[in-house]
GROMACS .gro file of C-alpha atoms in nm:
model
   75
    1MET     CA    1  11.297  11.498   9.632
    2ARG     CA    2  11.043  11.241   9.742
    3LEU     CA    3  11.183  11.046  10.035
    4LEU     CA    4  11.069  10.750  10.243
    5ILE     CA    5  11.223  10.586  10.547
    6GLN     CA    6  11.217  10.206  10.552
    7SER     CA    7  11.325   9.967  10.824
    8LYS     CA    8  11.574   9.710  10.696
    9THR     CA    9  11.467   9.489  10.986
   10THR     CA   10  11.091   9.479  10.929
   11GLY     CA   11  11.048   9.624  10.580
   12LYS     CA   12  10.796   9.874  10.718
   13PHE     CA   13  10.790  10.241  10.621
   14LEU     CA   14  10.795  10.529  10.871
   15CYS     CA   15  10.572  10.814  10.768
   16PRO     CA   16  10.387  11.105  10.920
   17ALA     CA   17  10.030  11.005  10.999
   18LEU     CA   18   9.789  11.168  10.755
   19ASP     CA   19   9.538  11.248  11.030
   20GLY     CA   20   9.779  11.480  11.213
   21GLY     CA   21   9.889  11.219  11.463
   22GLU     CA   22  10.230  11.083  11.548
   23PRO     CA   23  10.447  10.920  11.281
   24VAL     CA   24  10.365  10.553  11.231
   25TRP     CA   25  10.526  10.242  11.081
   26VAL     CA   26  10.318  10.099  10.797
   27GLN     CA   27  10.365   9.775  10.605
   28SER     CA   28  10.229   9.883  10.270
   29LEU     CA   29  10.398  10.126  10.034
   30ARG     CA   30  10.046  10.225   9.934
   31GLU     CA   31   9.977  10.336  10.293
   32ALA     CA   32  10.309  10.520  10.312
   33GLY     CA   33  10.246  10.720   9.996
   34GLY     CA   34  10.090  11.007  10.184
   35GLY     CA   35  10.390  11.016  10.412
   36VAL     CA   36  10.645  11.102  10.149
   37VAL     CA   37  10.884  11.359  10.294
   38SER     CA   38  11.042  11.625  10.075
   39ASP     CA   39  11.341  11.749  10.274
   40LEU     CA   40  11.638  11.590  10.450
   41GLU     CA   41  11.592  11.788  10.770
   42ALA     CA   42  11.243  11.642  10.821
   43VAL     CA   43  11.376  11.292  10.744
   44ASN     CA   44  11.656  11.330  10.997
   45GLN     CA   45  11.408  11.445  11.261
   46LEU     CA   46  11.173  11.152  11.192
   47VAL     CA   47  11.461  10.906  11.226
   48GLU     CA   48  11.597  11.069  11.541
   49ASP     CA   49  11.258  11.082  11.712
   50ASN     CA   50  11.108  10.750  11.600
   51CYS     CA   51  11.375  10.494  11.510
   52ASP     CA   52  11.568  10.259  11.732
   53PHE     CA   53  11.903  10.108  11.637
   54GLU     CA   54  11.725   9.777  11.571
   55ASP     CA   55  11.507   9.939  11.304
   56MET     CA   56  11.811   9.992  11.080
   57PRO     CA   57  11.643  10.282  10.897
   58GLN     CA   58  11.733  10.341  10.534
   59LEU     CA   59  11.644  10.640  10.322
   60ILE     CA   60  11.482  10.576   9.985
   61ASP     CA   61  11.469  10.853   9.726
   62LEU     CA   62  11.171  10.765   9.507
   63ASP     CA   63  11.306  10.985   9.229
   64ARG     CA   64  11.606  10.750   9.188
   65LEU     CA   65  11.393  10.444   9.117
   66GLY     CA   66  11.387  10.344   8.753
   67THR     CA   67  11.676  10.574   8.659
   68PRO     CA   68  12.045  10.508   8.587
   69ARG     CA   69  12.104  10.593   8.956
   70ASP     CA   70  11.857  10.322   9.073
   71TYR     CA   71  11.950  10.139   9.392
   72ALA     CA   72  11.934   9.803   9.212
   73LYS     CA   73  12.244   9.904   9.021
   74GLY     CA   74  12.444   9.912   9.345
   75THR     CA   75  12.492  10.289   9.368
   0.00000   0.00000   0.00000
């Protein structure tokens, strides 16, 4: 799995900083690419530690994009 967390409110992506720092919100998917998370436990911890209710975090599985299970299909 290749997972990203995106704020429905701002459209930004939450990802671990590549330089070993704290997780950060980034605007560009290109910037977030290095912050792809591979397991649900790590995603849950990122959300718990770094998201507020107002962020409305959503999980995006990059492996679903462009497949019959794509989000655009309403699944």
